[in-house]
PDB file of C-alpha atoms in Angstrom:
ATOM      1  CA  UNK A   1     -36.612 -85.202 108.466  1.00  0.00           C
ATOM      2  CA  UNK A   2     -38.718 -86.621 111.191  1.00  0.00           C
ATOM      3  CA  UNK A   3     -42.188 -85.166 112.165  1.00  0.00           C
ATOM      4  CA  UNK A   4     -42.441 -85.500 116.076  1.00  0.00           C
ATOM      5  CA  UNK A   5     -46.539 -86.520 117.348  1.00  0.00           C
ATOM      6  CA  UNK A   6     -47.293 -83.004 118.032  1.00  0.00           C
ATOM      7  CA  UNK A   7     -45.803 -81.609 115.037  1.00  0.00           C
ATOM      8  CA  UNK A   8     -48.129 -83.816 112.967  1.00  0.00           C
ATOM      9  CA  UNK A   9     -50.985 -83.017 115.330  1.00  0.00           C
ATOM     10  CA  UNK A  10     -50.271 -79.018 115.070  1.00  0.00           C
ATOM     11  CA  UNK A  11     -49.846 -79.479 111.096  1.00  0.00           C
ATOM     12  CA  UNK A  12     -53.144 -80.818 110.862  1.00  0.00           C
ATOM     13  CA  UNK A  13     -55.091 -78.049 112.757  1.00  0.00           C
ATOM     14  CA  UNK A  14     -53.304 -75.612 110.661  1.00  0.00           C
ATOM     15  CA  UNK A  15     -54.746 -77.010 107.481  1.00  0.00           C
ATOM     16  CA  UNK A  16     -58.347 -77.687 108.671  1.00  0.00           C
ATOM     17  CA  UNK A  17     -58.001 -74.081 110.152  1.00  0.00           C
ATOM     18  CA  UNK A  18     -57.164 -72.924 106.996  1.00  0.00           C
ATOM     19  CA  UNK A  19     -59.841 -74.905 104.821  1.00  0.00           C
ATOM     20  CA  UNK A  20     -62.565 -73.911 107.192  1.00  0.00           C
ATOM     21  CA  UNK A  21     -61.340 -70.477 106.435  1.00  0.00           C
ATOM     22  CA  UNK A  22     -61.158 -70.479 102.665  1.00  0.00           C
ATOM     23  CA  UNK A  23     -64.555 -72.588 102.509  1.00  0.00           C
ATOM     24  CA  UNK A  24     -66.361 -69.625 105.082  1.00  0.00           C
ATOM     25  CA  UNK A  25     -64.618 -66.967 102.904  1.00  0.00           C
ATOM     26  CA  UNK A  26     -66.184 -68.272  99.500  1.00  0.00           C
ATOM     27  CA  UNK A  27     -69.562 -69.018 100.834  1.00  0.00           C
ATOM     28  CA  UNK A  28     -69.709 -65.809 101.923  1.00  0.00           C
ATOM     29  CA  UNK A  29     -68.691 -64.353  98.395  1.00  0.00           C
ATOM     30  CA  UNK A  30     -71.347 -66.845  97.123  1.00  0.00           C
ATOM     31  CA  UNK A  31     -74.026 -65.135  99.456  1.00  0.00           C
ATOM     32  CA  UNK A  32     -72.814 -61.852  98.537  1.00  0.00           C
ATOM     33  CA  UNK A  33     -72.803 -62.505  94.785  1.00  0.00           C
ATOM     34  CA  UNK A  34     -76.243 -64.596  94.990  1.00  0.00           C
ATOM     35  CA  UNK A  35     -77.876 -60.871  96.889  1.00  0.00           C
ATOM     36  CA  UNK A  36     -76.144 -58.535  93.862  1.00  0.00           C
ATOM     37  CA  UNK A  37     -77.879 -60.812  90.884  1.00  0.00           C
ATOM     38  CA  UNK A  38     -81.255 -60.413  92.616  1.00  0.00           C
ATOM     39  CA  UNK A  39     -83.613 -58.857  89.782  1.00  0.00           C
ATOM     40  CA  UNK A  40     -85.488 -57.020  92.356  1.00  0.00           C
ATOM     41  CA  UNK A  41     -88.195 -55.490  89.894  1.00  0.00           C
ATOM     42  CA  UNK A  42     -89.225 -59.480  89.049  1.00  0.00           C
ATOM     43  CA  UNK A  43     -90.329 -59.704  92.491  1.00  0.00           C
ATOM     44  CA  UNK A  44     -92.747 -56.855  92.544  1.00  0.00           C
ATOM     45  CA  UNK A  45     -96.976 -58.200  92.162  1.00  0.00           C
ATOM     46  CA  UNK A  46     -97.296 -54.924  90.240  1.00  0.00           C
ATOM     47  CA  UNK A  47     -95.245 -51.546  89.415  1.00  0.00           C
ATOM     48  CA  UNK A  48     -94.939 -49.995  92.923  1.00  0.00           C
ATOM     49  CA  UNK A  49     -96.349 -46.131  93.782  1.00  0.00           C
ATOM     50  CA  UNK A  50     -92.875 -45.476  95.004  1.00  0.00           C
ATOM     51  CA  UNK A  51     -89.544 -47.778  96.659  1.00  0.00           C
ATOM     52  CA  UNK A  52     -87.520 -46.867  99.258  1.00  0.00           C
ATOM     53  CA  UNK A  53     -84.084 -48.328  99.624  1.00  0.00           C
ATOM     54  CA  UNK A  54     -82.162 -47.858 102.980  1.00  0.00           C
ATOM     55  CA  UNK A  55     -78.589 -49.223 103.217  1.00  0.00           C
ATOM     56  CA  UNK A  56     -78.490 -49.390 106.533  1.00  0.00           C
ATOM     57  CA  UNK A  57     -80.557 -49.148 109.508  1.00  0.00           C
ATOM     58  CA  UNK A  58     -78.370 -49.538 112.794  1.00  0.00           C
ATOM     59  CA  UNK A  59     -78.617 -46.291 113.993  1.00  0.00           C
ATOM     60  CA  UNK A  60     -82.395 -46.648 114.062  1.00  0.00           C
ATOM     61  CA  UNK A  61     -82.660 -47.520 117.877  1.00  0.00           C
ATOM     62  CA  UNK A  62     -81.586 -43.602 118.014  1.00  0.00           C
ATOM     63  CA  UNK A  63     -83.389 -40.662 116.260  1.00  0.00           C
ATOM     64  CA  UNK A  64     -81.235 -40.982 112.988  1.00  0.00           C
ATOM     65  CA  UNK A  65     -82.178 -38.901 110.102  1.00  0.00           C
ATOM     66  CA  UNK A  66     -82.975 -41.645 107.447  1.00  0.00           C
ATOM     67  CA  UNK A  67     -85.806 -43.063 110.215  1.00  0.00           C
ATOM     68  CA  UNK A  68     -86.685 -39.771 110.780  1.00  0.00           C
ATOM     69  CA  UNK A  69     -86.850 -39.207 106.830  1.00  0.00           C
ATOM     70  CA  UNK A  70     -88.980 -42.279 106.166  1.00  0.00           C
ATOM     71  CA  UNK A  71     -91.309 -41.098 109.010  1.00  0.00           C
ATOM     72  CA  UNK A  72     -91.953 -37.922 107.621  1.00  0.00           C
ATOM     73  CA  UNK A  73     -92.618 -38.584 104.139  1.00  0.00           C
ATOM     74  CA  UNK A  74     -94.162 -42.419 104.308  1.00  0.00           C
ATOM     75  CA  UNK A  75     -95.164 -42.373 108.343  1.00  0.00           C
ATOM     76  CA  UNK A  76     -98.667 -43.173 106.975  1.00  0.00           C
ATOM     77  CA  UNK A  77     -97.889 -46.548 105.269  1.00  0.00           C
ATOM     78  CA  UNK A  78     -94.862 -47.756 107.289  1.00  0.00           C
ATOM     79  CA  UNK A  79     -96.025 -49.681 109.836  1.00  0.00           C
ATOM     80  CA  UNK A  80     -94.469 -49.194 113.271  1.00  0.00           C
ATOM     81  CA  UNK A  81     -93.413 -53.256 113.458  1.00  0.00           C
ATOM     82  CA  UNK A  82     -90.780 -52.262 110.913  1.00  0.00           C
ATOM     83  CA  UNK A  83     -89.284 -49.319 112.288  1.00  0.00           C
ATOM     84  CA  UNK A  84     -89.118 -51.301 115.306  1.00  0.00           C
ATOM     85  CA  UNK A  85     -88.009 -54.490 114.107  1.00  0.00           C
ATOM     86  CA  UNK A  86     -84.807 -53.204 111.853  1.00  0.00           C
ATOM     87  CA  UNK A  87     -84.076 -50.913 114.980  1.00  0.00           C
ATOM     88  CA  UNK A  88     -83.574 -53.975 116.942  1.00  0.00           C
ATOM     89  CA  UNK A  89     -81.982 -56.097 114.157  1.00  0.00           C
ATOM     90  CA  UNK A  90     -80.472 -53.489 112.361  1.00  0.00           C
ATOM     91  CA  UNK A  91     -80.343 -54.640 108.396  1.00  0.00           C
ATOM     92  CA  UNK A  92     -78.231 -53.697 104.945  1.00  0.00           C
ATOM     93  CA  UNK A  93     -79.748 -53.108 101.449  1.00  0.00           C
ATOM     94  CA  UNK A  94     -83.635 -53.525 102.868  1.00  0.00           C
ATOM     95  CA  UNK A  95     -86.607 -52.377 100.470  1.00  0.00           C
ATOM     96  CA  UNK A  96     -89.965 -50.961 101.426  1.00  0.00           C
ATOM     97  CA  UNK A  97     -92.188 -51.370  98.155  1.00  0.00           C
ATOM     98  CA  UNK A  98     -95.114 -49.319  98.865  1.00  0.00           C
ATOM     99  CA  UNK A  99     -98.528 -49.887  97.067  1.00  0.00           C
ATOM    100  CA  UNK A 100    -101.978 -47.837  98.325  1.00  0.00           C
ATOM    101  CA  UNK A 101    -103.021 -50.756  99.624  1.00  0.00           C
ATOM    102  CA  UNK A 102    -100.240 -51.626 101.837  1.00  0.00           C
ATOM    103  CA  UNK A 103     -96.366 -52.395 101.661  1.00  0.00           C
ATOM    104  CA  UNK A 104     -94.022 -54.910 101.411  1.00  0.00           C
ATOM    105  CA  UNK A 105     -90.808 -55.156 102.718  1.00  0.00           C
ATOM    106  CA  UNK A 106     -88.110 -57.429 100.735  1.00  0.00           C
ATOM    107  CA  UNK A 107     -84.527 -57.851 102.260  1.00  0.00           C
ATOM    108  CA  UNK A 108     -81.868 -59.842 100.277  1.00  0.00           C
ATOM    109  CA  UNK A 109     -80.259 -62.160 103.076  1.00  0.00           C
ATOM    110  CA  UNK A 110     -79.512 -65.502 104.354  1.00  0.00           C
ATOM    111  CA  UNK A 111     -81.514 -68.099 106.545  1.00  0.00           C
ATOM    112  CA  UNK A 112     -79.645 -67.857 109.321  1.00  0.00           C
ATOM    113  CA  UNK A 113     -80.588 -64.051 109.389  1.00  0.00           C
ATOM    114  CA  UNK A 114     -83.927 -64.467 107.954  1.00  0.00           C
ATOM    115  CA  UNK A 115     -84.442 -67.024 111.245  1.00  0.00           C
ATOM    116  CA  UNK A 116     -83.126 -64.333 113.597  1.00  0.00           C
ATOM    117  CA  UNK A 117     -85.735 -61.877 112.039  1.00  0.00           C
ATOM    118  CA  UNK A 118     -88.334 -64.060 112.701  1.00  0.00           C
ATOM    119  CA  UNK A 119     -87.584 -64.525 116.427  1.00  0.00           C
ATOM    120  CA  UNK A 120     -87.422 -60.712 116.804  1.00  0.00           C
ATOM    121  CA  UNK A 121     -91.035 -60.426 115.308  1.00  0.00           C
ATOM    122  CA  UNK A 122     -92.028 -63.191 117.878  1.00  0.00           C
ATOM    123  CA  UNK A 123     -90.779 -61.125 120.355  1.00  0.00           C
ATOM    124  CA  UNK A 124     -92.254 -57.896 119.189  1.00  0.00           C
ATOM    125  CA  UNK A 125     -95.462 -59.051 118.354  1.00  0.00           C
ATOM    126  CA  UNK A 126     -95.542 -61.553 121.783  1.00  0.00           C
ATOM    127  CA  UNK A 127     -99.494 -61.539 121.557  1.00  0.00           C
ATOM    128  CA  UNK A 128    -100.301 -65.472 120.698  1.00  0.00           C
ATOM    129  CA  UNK A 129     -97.665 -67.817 119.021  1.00  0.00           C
ATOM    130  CA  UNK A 130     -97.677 -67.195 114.703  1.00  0.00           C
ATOM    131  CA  UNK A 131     -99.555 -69.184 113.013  1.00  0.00           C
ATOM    132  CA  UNK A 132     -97.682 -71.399 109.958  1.00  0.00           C
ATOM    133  CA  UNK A 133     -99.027 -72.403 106.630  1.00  0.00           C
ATOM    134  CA  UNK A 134     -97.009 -73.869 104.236  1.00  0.00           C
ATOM    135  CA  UNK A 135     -97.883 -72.982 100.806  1.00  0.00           C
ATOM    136  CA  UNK A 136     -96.027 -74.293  97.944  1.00  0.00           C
ATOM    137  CA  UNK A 137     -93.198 -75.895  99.835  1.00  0.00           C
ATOM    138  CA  UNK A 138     -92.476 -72.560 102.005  1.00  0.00           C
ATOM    139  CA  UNK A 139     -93.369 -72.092 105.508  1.00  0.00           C
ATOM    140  CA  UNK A 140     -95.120 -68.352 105.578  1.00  0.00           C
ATOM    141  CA  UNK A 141     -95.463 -66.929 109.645  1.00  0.00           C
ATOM    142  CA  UNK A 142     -98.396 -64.788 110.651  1.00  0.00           C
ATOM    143  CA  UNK A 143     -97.664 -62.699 113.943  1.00  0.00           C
ATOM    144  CA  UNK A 144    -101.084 -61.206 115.195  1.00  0.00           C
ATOM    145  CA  UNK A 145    -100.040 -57.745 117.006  1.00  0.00           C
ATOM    146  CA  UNK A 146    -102.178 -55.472 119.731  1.00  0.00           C
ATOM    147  CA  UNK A 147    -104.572 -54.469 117.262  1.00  0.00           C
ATOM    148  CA  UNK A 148    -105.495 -58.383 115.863  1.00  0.00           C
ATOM    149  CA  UNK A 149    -104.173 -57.087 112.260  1.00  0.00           C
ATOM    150  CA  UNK A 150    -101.460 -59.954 111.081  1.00  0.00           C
ATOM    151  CA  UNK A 151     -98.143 -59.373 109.543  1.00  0.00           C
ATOM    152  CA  UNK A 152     -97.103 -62.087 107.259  1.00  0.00           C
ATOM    153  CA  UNK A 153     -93.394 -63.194 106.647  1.00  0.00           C
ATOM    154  CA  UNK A 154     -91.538 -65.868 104.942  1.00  0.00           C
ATOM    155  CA  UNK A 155     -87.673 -66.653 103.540  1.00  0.00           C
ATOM    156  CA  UNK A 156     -87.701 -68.283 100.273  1.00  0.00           C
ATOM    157  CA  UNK A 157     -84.570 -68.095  97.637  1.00  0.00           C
ATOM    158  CA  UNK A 158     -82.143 -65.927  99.022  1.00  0.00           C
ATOM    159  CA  UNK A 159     -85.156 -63.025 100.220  1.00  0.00           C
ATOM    160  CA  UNK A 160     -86.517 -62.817 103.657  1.00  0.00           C
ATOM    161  CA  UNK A 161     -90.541 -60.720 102.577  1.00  0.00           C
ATOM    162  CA  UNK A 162     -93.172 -59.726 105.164  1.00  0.00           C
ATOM    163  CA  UNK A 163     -96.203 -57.377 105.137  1.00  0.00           C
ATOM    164  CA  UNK A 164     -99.156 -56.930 106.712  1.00  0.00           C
ATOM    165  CA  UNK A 165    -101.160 -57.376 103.021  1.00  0.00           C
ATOM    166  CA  UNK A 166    -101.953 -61.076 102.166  1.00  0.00           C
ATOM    167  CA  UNK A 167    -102.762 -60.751  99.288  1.00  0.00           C
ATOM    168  CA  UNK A 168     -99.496 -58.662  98.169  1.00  0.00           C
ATOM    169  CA  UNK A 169     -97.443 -61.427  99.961  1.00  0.00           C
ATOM    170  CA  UNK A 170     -98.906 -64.217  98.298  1.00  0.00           C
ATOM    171  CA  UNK A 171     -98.426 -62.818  95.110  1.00  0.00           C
ATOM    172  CA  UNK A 172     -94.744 -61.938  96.189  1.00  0.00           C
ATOM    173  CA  UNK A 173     -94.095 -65.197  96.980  1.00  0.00           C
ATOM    174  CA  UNK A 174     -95.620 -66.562  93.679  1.00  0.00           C
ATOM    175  CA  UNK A 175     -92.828 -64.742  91.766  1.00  0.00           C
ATOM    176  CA  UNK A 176     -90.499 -65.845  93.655  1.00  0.00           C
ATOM    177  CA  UNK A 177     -91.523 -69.373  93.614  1.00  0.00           C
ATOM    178  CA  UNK A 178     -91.460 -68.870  89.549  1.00  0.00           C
ATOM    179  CA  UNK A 179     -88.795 -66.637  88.943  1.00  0.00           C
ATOM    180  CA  UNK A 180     -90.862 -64.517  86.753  1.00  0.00           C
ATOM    181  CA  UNK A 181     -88.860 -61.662  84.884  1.00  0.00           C
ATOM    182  CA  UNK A 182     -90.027 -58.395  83.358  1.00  0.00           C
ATOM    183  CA  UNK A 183     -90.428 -58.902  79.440  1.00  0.00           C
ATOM    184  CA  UNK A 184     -88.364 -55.696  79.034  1.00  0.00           C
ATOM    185  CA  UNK A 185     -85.003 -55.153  80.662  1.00  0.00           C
ATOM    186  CA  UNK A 186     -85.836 -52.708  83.512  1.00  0.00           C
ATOM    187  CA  UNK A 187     -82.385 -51.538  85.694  1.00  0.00           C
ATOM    188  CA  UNK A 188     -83.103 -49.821  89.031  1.00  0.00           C
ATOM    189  CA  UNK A 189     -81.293 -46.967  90.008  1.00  0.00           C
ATOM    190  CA  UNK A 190     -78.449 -48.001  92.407  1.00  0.00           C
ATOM    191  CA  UNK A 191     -78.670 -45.846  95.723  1.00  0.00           C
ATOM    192  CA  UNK A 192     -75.441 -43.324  96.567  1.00  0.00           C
ATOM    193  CA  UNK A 193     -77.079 -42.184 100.127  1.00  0.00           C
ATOM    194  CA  UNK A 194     -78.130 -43.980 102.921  1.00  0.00           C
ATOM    195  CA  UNK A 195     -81.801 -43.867 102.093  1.00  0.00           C
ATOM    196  CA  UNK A 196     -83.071 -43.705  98.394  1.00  0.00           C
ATOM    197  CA  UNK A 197     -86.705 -42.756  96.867  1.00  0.00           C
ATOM    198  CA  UNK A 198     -87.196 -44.489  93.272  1.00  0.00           C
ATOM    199  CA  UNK A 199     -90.441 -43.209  92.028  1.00  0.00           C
ATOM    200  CA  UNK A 200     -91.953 -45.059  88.540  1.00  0.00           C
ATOM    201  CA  UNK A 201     -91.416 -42.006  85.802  1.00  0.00           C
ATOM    202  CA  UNK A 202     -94.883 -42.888  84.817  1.00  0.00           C
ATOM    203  CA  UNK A 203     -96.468 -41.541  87.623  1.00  0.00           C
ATOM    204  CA  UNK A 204     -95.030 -38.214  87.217  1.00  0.00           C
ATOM    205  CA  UNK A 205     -95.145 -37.068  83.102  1.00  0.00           C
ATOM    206  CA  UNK A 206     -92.064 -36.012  83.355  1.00  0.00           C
ATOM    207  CA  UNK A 207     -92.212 -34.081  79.745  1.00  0.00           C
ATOM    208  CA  UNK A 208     -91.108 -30.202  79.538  1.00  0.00           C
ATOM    209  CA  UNK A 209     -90.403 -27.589  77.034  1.00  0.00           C
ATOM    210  CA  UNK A 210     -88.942 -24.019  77.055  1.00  0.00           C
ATOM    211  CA  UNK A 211     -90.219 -20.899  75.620  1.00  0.00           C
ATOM    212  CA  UNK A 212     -88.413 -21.330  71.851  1.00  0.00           C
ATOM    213  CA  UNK A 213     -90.291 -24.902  72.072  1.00  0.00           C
ATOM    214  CA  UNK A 214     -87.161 -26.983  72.863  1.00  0.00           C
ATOM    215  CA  UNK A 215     -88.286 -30.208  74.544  1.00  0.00           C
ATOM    216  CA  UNK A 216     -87.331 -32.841  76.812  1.00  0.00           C
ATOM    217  CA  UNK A 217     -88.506 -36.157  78.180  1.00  0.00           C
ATOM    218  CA  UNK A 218     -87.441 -38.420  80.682  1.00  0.00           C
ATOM    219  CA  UNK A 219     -87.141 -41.531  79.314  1.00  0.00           C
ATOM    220  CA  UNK A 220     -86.301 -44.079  82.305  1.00  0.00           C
ATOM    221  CA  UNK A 221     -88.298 -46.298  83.699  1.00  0.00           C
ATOM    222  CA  UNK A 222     -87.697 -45.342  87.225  1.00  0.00           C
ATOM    223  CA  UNK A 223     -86.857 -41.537  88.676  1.00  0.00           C
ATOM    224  CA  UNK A 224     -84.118 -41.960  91.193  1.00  0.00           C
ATOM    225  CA  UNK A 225     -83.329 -39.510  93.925  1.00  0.00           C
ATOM    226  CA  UNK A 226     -80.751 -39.781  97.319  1.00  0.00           C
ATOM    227  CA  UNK A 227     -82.072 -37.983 100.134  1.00  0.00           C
ATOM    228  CA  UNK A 228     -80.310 -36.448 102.625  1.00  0.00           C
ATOM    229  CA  UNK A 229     -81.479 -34.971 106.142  1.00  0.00           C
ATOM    230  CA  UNK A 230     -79.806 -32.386 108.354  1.00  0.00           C
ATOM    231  CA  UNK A 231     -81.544 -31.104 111.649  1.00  0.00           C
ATOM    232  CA  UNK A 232     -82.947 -28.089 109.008  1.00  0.00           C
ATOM    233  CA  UNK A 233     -84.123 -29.427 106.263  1.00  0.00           C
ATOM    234  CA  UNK A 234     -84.422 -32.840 103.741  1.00  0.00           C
ATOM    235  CA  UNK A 235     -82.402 -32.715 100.193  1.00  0.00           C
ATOM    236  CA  UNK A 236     -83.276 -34.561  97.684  1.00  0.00           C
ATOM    237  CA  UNK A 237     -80.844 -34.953  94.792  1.00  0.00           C
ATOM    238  CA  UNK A 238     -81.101 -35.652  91.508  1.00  0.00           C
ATOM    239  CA  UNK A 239     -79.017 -36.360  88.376  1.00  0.00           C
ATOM    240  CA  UNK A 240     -81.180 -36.338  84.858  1.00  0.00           C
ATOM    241  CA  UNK A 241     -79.196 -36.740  81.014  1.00  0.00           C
ATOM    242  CA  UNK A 242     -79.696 -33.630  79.238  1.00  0.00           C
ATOM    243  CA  UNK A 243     -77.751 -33.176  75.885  1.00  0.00           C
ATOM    244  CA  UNK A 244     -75.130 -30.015  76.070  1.00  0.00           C
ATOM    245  CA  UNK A 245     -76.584 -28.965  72.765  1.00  0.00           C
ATOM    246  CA  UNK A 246     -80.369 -28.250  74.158  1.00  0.00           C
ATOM    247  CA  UNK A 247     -81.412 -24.537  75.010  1.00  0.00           C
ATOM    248  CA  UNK A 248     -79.611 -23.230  77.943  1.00  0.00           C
ATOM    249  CA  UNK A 249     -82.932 -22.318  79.896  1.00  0.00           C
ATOM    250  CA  UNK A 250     -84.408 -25.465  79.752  1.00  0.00           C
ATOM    251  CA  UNK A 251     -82.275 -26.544  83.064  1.00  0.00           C
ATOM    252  CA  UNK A 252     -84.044 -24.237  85.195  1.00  0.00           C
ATOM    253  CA  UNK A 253     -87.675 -25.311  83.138  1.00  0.00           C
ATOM    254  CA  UNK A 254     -86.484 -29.110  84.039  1.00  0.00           C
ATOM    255  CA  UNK A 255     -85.995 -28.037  87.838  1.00  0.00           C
ATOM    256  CA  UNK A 256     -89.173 -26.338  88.289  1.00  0.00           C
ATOM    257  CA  UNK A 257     -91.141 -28.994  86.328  1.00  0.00           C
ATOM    258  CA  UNK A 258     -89.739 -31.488  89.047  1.00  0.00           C
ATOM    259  CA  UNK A 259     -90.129 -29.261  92.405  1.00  0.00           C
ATOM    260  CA  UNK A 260     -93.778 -29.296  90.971  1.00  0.00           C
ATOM    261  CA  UNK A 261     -94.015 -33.109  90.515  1.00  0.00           C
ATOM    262  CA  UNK A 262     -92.564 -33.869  93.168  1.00  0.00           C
ATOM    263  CA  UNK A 263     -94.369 -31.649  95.685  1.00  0.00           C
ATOM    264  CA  UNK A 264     -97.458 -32.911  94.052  1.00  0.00           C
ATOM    265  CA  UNK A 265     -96.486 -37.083  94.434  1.00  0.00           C
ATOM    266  CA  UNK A 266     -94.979 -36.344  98.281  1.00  0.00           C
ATOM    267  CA  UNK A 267     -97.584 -33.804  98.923  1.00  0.00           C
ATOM    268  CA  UNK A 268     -95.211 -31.364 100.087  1.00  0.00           C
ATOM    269  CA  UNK A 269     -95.925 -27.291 100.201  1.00  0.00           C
ATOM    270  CA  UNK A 270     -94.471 -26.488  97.354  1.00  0.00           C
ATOM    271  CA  UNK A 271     -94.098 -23.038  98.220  1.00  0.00           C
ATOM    272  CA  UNK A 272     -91.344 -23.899 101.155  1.00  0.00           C
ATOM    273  CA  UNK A 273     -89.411 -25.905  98.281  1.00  0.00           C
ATOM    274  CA  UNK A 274     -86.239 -24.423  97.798  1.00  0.00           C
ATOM    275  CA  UNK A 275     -84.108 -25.821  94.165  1.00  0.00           C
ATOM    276  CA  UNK A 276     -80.877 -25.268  92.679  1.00  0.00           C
ATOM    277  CA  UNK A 277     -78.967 -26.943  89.679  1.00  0.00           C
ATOM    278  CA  UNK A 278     -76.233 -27.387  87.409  1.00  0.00           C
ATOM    279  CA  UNK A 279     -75.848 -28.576  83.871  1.00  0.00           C
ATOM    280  CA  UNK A 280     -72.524 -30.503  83.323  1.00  0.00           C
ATOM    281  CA  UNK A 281     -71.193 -33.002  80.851  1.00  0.00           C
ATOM    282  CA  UNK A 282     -74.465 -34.128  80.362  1.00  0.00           C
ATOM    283  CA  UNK A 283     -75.896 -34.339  83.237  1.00  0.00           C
ATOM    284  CA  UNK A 284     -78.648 -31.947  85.330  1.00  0.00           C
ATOM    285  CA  UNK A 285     -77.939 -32.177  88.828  1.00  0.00           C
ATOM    286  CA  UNK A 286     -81.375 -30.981  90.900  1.00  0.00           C
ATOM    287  CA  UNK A 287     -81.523 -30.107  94.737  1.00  0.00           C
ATOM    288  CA  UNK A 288     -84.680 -29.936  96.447  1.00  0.00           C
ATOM    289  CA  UNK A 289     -84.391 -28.771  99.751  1.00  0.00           C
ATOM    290  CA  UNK A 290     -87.632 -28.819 101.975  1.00  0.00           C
ATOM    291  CA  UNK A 291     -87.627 -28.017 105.944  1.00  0.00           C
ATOM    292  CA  UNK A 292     -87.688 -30.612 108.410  1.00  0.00           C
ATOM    293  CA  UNK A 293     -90.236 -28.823 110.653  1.00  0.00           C
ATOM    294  CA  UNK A 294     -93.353 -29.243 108.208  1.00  0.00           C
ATOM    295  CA  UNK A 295     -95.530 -31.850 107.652  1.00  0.00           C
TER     296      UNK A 295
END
């Protein structure tokens, strides 16, 4: 068989169409597989007061629930530039880390992205040109905004960080830079809703026991709950192990120990929390409901 000049010619863009393909296709699995084995807890400078997770935030340009969720509970400590920022560039899988003396964010992505965030904080924050300093080999950006206070941000092995906290971003980077690891293995929660609160269990003595002095403890490292908004109210749901064999009125001791805590560590009104729950196979499922209208 003979192969005519253009046969030949459309032959070979076939097969460098297809290897471009099948080499995109892998480095993208090899991005998406090098955000999953992120030990995100490694990166922290210390334990955290609280994270928040959001999956998504594209539908922050409008008056979505999860912004309006983060606004209500953490308006204090999220600073506007964020809210603004991931509205513009909307983001997957992004991590607010919040500490009382400031917050860092930390988003799993890739340079190309991590460059494209940078050039939206530019043009947020168009006040003078940021300043660079390279420490350790990375190039770390300082954007001054209205107020003269400066947000930090860099992109170093596979994370893009920023925060307005220096000293929290150095020390970020730092761990990064060494690939520290907790001496323990500590898992993190992994999110079901759109936005997720993990809260360290130490903070909230999360120990209880019934009237016939059967007790229980909560034994994880972190305390994981979804949260989910309608125009009425926030829900916050949890799912704790409880053995089928404990006292059947320590659910409802569990579920008011929590409303308690957790009023206390979001200082809600814990009088306008509403709770149910359900003991199953092992499992305590909690709603918290609280109203959308109060502070």
């Amino acid at each position: 068989m003979k192969f005519r000049w253009r046969d030949i010619v459309i032959l070979f863009l076939v097969l460098s169409l297809s290897g471009s393909f099948v080499y995109h296709l892998f480095k993208h699995i090899y991005e998406e597989d090098a955000r999953t084995d992120i030990n995100m807890y490694a990166l922290f400078p210390a334990p955290p007061k609280a994270l928040v997770r959001v999956q998504q935030t594209q539908y922050w340009n409008r008056s979505s629930s999860d912004k309006q969720t983060i606004q209500q509970l953490f308006g204090e400590q999220m600073p506007i530039l964020y809210q603004q920022l991931f509205a513009l560039h909307p983001v997957n899988n992004v991590w607010f880390c919040l500490y009382p003396e400031g917050m860092i964010c930390i988003l799993p992505t890739t340079p190309e992205e991590a460059g494209k965030l940078q050039q939206k904080m530019k043009q947020l924050l168009n006040t003078f040109p940021p300043q660079k300093v390279s420490q350790n080999g990375i190039d770390v950006y300082y954007y001054a905004d209205a107020e003269n206070e400066f947000a930090g941000a860099f992109y170093a092995n596979g994370l893009w960080v920023s925060s307005y906290n220096k000293v929290l971003l150095d020390q970020t980077l730092q761990r990064i830079n060494l690939q520290i690891h907790p001496t323990q293995e500590t898992n993190i929660p992994l999110a079901h809703a759109t936005t997720s609160l993990l809260i360290p269990a130490s903070e909230l003595s999360f120990r209880v026991c019934s009237d016939d002095s059967v007790c229980w403890q909560y034994t994880d490292t972190w305390l994981s709950t979804d949260i989910y908004r309608t125009n009425q109210k926030m829900t916050f749901i949890f799912n704790l192990p409880i053995s089928s064999s404990q006292n059947d009125s320590l659910p409802a001791v569990i579920t008011d120990s929590l409303q308690q805590s957790i009023s206390r560590y979001l200082q809600l009104k814990p009088e306008h929390i509403g709770s149910t729950y359900k003991a199953e196979d092992g499992n305590l499922y909690i709603a918290l409901d609280y109203p959308t209208d109060l502070p």
